[in-house]
Coordinates of C-alpha atoms in Angstrom, one line a residue:
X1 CA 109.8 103.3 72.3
X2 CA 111.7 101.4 75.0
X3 CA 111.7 98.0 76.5
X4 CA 112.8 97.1 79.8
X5 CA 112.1 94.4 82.1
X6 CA 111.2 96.9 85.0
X7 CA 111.0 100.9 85.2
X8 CA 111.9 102.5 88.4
X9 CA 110.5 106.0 89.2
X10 CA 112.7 107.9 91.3
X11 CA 116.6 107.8 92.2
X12 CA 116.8 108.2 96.4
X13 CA 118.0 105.1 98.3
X14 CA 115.0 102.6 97.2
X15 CA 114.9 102.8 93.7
X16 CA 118.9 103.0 93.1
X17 CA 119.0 99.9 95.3
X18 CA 116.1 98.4 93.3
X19 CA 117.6 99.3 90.0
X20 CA 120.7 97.3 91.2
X21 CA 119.1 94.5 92.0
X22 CA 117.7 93.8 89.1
X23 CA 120.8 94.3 86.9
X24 CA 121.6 91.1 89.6
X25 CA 119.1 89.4 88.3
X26 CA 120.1 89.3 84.7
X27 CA 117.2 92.0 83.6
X28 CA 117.0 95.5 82.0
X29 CA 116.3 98.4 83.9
X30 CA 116.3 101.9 84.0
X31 CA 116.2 105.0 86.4
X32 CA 113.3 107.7 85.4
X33 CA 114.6 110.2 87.6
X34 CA 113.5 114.5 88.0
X35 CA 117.1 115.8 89.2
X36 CA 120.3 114.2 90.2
X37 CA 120.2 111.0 91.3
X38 CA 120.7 110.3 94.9
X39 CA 117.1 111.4 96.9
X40 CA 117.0 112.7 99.7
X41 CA 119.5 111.2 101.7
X42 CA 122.6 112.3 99.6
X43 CA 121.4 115.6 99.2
X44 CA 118.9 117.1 102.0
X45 CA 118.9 114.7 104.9
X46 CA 121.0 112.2 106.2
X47 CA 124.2 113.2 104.6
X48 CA 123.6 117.0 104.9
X49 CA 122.6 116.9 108.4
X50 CA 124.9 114.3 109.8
X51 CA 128.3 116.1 108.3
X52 CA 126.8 119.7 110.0
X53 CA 126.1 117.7 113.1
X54 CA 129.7 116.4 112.9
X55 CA 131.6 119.3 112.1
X56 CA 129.1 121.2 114.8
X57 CA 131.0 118.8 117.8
X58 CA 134.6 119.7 116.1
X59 CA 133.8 123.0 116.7
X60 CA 134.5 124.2 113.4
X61 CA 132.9 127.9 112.3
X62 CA 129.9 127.4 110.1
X63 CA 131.2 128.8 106.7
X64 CA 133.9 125.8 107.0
X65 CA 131.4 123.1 108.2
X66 CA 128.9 124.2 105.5
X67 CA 131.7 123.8 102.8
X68 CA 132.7 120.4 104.4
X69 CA 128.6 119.8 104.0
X70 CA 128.8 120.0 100.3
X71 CA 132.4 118.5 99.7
X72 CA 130.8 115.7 101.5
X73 CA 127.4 115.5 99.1
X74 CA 129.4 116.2 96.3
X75 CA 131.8 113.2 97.1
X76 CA 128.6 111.1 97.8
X77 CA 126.7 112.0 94.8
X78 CA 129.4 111.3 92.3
X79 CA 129.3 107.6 93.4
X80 CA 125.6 107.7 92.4
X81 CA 125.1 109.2 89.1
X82 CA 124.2 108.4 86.1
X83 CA 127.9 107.3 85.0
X84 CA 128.3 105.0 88.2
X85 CA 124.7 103.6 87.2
X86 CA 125.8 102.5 83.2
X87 CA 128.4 100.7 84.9
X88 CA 126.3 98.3 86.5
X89 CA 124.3 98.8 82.7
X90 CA 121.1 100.8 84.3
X91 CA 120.3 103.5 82.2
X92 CA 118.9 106.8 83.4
X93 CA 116.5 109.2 81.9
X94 CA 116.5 112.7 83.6
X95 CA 112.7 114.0 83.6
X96 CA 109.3 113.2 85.1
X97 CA 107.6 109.9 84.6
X98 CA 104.1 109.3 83.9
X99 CA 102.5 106.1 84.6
X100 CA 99.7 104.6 82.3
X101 CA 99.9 101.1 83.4
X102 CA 102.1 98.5 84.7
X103 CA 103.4 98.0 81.4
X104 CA 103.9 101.4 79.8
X105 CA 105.8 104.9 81.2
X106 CA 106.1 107.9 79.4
X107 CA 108.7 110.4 80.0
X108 CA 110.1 113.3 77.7
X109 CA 107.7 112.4 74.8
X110 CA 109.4 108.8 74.7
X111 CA 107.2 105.2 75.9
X112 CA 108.7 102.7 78.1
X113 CA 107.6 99.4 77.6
X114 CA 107.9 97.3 80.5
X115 CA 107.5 94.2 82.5
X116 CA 107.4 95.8 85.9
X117 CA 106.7 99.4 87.5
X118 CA 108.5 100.4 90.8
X119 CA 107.4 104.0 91.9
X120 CA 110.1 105.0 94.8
X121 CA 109.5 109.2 94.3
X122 CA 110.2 109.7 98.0
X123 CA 108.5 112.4 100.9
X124 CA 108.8 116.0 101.0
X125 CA 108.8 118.2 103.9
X126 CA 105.2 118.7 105.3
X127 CA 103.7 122.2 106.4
X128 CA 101.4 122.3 109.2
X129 CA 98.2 124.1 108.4
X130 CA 99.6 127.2 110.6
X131 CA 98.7 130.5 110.0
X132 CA 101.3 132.3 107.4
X133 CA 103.7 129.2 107.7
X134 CA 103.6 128.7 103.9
X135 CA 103.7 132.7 102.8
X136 CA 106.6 132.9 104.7
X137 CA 108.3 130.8 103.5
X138 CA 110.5 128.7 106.0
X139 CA 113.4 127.1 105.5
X140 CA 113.2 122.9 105.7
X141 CA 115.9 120.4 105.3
X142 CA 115.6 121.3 101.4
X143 CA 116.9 124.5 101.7
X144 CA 118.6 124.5 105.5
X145 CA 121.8 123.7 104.0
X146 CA 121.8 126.4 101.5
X147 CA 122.9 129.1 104.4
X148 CA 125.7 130.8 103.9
X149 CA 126.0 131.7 107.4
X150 CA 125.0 130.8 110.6
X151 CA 122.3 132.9 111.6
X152 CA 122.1 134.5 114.7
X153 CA 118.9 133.1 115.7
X154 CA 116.5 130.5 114.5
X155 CA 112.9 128.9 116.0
X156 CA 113.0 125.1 115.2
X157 CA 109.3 123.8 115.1
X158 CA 109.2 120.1 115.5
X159 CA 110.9 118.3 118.3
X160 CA 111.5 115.2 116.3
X161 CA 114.6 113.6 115.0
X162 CA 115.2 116.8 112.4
X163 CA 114.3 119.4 114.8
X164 CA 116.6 117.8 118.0
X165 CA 119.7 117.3 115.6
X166 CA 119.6 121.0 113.6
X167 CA 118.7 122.9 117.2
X168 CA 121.6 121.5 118.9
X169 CA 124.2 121.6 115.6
X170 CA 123.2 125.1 115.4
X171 CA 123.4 126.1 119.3
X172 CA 126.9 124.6 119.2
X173 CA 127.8 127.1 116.0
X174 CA 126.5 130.2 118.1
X175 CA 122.5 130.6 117.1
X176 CA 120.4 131.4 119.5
X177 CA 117.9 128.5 119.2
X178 CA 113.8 128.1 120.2
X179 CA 112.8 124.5 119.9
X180 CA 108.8 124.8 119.8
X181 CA 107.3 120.7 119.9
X182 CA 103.1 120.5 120.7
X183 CA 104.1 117.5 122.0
X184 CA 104.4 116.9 125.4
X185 CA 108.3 115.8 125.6
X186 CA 110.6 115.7 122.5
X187 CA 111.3 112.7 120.5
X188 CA 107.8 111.2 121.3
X189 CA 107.7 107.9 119.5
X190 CA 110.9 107.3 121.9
X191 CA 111.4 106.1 125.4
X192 CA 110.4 109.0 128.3
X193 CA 113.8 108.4 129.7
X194 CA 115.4 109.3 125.7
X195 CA 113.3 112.6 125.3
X196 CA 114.1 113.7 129.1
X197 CA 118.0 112.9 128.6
X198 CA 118.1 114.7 125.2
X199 CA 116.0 117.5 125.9
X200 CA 118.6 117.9 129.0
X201 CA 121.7 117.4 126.1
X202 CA 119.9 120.5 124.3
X203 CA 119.2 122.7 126.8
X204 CA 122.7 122.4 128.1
X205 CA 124.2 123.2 124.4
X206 CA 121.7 126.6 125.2
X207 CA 118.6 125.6 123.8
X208 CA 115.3 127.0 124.7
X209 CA 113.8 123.7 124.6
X210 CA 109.6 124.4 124.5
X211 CA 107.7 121.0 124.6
X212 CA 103.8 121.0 125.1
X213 CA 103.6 124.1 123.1
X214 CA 101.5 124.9 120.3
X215 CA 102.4 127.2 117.4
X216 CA 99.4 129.5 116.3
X217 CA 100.6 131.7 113.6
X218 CA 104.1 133.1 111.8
X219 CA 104.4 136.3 110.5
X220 CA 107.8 137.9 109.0
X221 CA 108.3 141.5 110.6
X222 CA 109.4 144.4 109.2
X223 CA 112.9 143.9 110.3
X224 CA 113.0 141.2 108.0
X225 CA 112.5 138.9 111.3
X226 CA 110.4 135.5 112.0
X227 CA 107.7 136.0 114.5
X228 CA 105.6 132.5 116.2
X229 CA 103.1 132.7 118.5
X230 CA 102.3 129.9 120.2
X231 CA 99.8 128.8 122.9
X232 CA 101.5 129.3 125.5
X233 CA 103.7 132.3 126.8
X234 CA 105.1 135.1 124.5
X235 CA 105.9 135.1 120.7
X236 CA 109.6 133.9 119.9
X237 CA 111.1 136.1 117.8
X238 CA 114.4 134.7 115.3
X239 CA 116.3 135.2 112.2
X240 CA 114.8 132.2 110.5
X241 CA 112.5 129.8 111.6
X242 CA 113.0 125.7 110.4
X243 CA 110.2 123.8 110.1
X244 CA 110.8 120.2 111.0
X245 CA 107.8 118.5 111.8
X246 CA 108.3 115.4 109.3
X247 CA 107.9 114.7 105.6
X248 CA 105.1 114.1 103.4
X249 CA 104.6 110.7 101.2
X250 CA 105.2 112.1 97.1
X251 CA 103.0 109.7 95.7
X252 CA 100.5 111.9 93.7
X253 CA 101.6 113.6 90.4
X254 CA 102.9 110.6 88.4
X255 CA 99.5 109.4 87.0
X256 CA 98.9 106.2 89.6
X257 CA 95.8 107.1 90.4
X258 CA 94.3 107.1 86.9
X259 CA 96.5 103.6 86.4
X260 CA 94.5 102.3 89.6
X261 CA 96.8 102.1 92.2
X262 CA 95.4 103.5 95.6
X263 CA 97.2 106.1 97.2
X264 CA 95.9 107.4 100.8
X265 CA 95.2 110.6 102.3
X266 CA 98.5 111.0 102.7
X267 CA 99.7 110.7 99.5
X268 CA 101.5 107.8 100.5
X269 CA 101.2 104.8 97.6
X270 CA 99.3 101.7 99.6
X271 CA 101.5 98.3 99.5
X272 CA 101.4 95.3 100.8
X273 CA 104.4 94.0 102.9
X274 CA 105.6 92.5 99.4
X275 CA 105.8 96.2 98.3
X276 CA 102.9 95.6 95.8
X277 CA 100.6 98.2 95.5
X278 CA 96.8 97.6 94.3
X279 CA 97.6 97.0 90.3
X280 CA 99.6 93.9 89.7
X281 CA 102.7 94.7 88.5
X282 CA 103.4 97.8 90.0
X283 CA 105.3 97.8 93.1
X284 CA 106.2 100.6 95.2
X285 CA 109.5 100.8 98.0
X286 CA 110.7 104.0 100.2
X287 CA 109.2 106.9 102.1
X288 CA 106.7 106.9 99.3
X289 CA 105.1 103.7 100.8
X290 CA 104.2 106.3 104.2
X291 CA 106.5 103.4 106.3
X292 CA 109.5 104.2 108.2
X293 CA 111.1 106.9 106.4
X294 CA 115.2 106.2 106.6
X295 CA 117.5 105.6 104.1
X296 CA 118.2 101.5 105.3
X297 CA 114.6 100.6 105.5
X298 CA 114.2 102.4 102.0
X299 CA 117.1 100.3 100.7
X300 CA 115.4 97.0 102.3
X301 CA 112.2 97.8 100.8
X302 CA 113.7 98.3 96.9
X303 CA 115.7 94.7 97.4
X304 CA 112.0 93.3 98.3
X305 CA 110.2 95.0 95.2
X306 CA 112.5 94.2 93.2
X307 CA 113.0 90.5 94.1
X308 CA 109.4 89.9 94.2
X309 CA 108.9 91.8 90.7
X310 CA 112.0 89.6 88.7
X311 CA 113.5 86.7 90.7
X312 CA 112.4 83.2 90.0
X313 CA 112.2 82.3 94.1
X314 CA 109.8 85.1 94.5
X315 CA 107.0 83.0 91.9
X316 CA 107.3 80.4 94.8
X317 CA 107.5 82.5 98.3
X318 CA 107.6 86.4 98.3
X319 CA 110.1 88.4 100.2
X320 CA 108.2 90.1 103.0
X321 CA 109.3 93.4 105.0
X322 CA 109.0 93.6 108.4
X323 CA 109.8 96.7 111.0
X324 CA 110.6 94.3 113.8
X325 CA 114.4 94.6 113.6
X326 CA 114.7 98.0 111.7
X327 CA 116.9 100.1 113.9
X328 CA 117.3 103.9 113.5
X329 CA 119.3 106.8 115.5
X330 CA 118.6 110.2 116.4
X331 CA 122.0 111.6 115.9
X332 CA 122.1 114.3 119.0
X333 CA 124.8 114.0 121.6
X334 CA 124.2 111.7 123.3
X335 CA 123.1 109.7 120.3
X336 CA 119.4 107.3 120.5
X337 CA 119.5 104.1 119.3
X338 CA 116.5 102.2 119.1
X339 CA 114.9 98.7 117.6
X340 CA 111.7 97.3 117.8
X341 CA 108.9 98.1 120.6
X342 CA 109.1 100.5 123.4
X343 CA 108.4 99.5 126.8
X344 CA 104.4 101.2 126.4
X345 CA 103.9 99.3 123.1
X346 CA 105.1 96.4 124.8
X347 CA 102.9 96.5 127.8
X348 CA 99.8 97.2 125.5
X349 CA 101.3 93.8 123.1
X350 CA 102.7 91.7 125.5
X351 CA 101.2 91.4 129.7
X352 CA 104.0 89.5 130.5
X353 CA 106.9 91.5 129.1
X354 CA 110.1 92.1 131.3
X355 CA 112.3 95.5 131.1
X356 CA 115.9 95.5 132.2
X357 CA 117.0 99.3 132.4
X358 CA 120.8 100.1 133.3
X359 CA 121.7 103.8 133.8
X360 CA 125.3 104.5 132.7
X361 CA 125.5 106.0 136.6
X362 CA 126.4 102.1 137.3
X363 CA 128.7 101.4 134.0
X364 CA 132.5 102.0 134.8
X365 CA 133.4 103.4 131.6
X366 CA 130.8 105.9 131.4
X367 CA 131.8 106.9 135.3
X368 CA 135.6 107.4 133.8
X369 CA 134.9 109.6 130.8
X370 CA 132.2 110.8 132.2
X371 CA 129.6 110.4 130.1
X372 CA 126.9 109.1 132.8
X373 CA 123.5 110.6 131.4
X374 CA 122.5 107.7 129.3
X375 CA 121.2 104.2 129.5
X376 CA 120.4 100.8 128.1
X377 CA 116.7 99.5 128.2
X378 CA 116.2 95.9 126.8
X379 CA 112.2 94.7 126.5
X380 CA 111.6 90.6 126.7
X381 CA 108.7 88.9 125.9
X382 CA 107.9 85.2 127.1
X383 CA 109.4 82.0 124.8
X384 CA 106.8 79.8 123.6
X385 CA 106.7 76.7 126.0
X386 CA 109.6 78.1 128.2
X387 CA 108.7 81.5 128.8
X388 CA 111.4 83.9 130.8
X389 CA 114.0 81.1 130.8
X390 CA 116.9 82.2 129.6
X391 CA 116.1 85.5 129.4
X392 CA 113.2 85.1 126.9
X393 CA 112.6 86.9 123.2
X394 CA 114.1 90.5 123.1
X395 CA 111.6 92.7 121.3
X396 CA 113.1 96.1 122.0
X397 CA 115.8 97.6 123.2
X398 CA 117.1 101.4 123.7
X399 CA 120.6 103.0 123.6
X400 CA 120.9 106.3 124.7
X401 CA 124.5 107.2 124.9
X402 CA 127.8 108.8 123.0
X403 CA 127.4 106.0 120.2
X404 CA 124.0 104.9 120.6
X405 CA 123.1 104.0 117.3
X406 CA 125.9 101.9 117.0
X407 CA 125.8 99.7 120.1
X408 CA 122.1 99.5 119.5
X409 CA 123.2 97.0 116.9
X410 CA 124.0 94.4 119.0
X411 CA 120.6 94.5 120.4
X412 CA 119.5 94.7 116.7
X413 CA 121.2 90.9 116.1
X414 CA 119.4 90.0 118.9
X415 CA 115.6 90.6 118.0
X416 CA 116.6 89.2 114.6

């Protein structure tokens, strides 16, 4: 048996930034982690995806950018492991945690006795219901960057973040690429103007950019091919077929729900905006939590937990977490920053909003390097007592643009 003051139950983004804080604090903590340490982000999303999508714009051939891809994880992952954790004194135990309360963990045949729980076990990549999706089986960001080669084809179904970034990294290393989205424009939870410039981006890369367009069935062919019919014109036939249509809260398999802690239908672990779940003393931070799933608001989230779990402060106001000045990018070219409310969740929020929309057709800089199809949309609601005066509260903003999601942080420091 093992004391610590708090156990934390998975090694991506929220719990490693968890696990730190509380070594901040003064207390004992350790990492209960199934696999190398370093989630998703280090290893099957954002650094993965954003070195291919780099090495795509150098125009480098595949088998070099794929190598660079796992230099690049490799390089990342050594900062995270269990040797970089002892020296901030977190211990890590490789294996899979079982949860019996919010005092006791088991793992390996050995009990952790503990002050605190924080379950931060992350999303995997969901599988629509489609006919012969799962017996096929397609690839997904967990085993996208295990290609060798670039193949010559591939059907992309999802037109989200995922799906726009891998379609146009792999149309810019030679693949003949079919981006199938049921939605009626891609990157729906953006602004109309984002999805139309990026699904222009796309299909001048070569993209066969499909939106409105419902898959049916998959089927692998005798030549060893990927077949999707859709609802609407004829099947697309490719080498491989991504699924990227969003990830999938891990919350069940760790025992919570006989501890009492309510997960939804999701499988996402139900918190507060203190990150506590429904047992006291087990918290919960990350994409399991079924919030915005990126590697910063992850981060945020396991400061909060852990704060509100072991800091003195926290027994006299909690730390809360709030989405209203979380930015995230879509890292296509042109890039999509974006914080806060669109200009339709505005409208439905706020009558008396404003929008001030400037198309880089009317920006100078853009005009000289030519880099015109983009634009800046800022969203302001009424002051109290002064209303519009001076511009009123900013309460979203888009960047659409060669380095969106960096300018968008200026509009970021504003809403904050």
């Amino acid at each position: 048996m093992r004391r610590y003051d708090m156990v934390v139950i998975g090694g991506g983004a929220a719990g490693l930034v968890a696990a730190r804080e509380a070594r901040r604090l003064g207390k004992t903590v350790v990492i209960v982690q199934d696999g190398p340490l370093g989630g998703d982000c280090t290893f099957t999303g954002c650094v993965p995806s954003k070195t291919l999508l780099a090495q795509a714009a150098r125009q480098q051939p595949f088998e070099t950018a794929i190598a660079t891809v796992h230099e690049v994880v490799a390089h990342i992952a050594a900062g995270e492991d269990a040797a970089a954790m002892a020296k901030y004194g977190i211990d890590v135990i490789d294996g899979r945690a079982t949860v019996h309360s919010a005092h006791r963990v088991s793992v390996n045949g050995t009990t952790l006795k503990t002050r605190r729980v924080l379950v931060a076990t992350g999303a995997r990549p969901l599988l629509p219901p489609i006919p012969g999706l799962a017996e096929l089986p397609p690839l997904t960001n967990e085993t996208l960057f295990q290609l060798t080669a670039a193949p010559a084809s591939l059907v992309v179904l999802g037109g989200g973040p995922i799906g726009c970034e891998m379609a146009q990294a792999f149309a810019r290393f030679g693949t003949a690429v079919t981006l199938v989205e049921a939605a009626p424009r891609l990157l729906p939870r953006e602004e109309p103007e984002a999805s139309a410039t990026v699904a222009r981006a796309l299909q001048a890369d070569g993209v066969d950019v499909r939106v409105g367009t419902t898959a049916t069935g998959v089927a692998r062919l005798a030549d060893g091919n990927v077949e999707l019919t859709t609802d609407l014109g004829a099947p697309v036939q490719a080498e491989h077929l991504l699924a990227a249509i969003g990830r999938a809260p891990s919350g069940r398999g760790f025992g919570l729900e006989s501890a009492g802690v309510e997960i939804d239908e999701r499988g996402a672990v139900v918190v507060d905006d203190a990150m506590a779940t429904s047992v006291r003393g087990i918290f919960a931070a990350g994409d399991v939590t079924g919030r915005l799933q990126f590697t910063h608001a992850a981060g945020r989230m396991g400061w909060i937990a852990a704060a509100n779990a072991l800091s003195k402060v926290a027994r006299v106001r909690r730390f809360r977490f709030s989405t209203a000045a979380v930015p995230w990018a879509t890292f296509t070219s042109p890039e999509v920053g974006r914080v806060g409310l669109t200009e339709a969740e505005a409208a439905a929020r706020y009558p008396d909003a404003r929008v001030a929309f400037l198309p880089f057709t009317h920006v100078d800089r853009a005009l000289a390097t030519g880099h015109t199809d983009g634009f800046v949309k800022l969203i302001a609601v009424p002051r109290r007592l002064i209303g519009h005066l001076g511009g009123g509260r900013l309460v979203g903003a888009t960047v659409v643009g060669p380095t969106g999601g960096d300018v968008v942080h200026e509009a970021v420091l504003a809403v904050q």
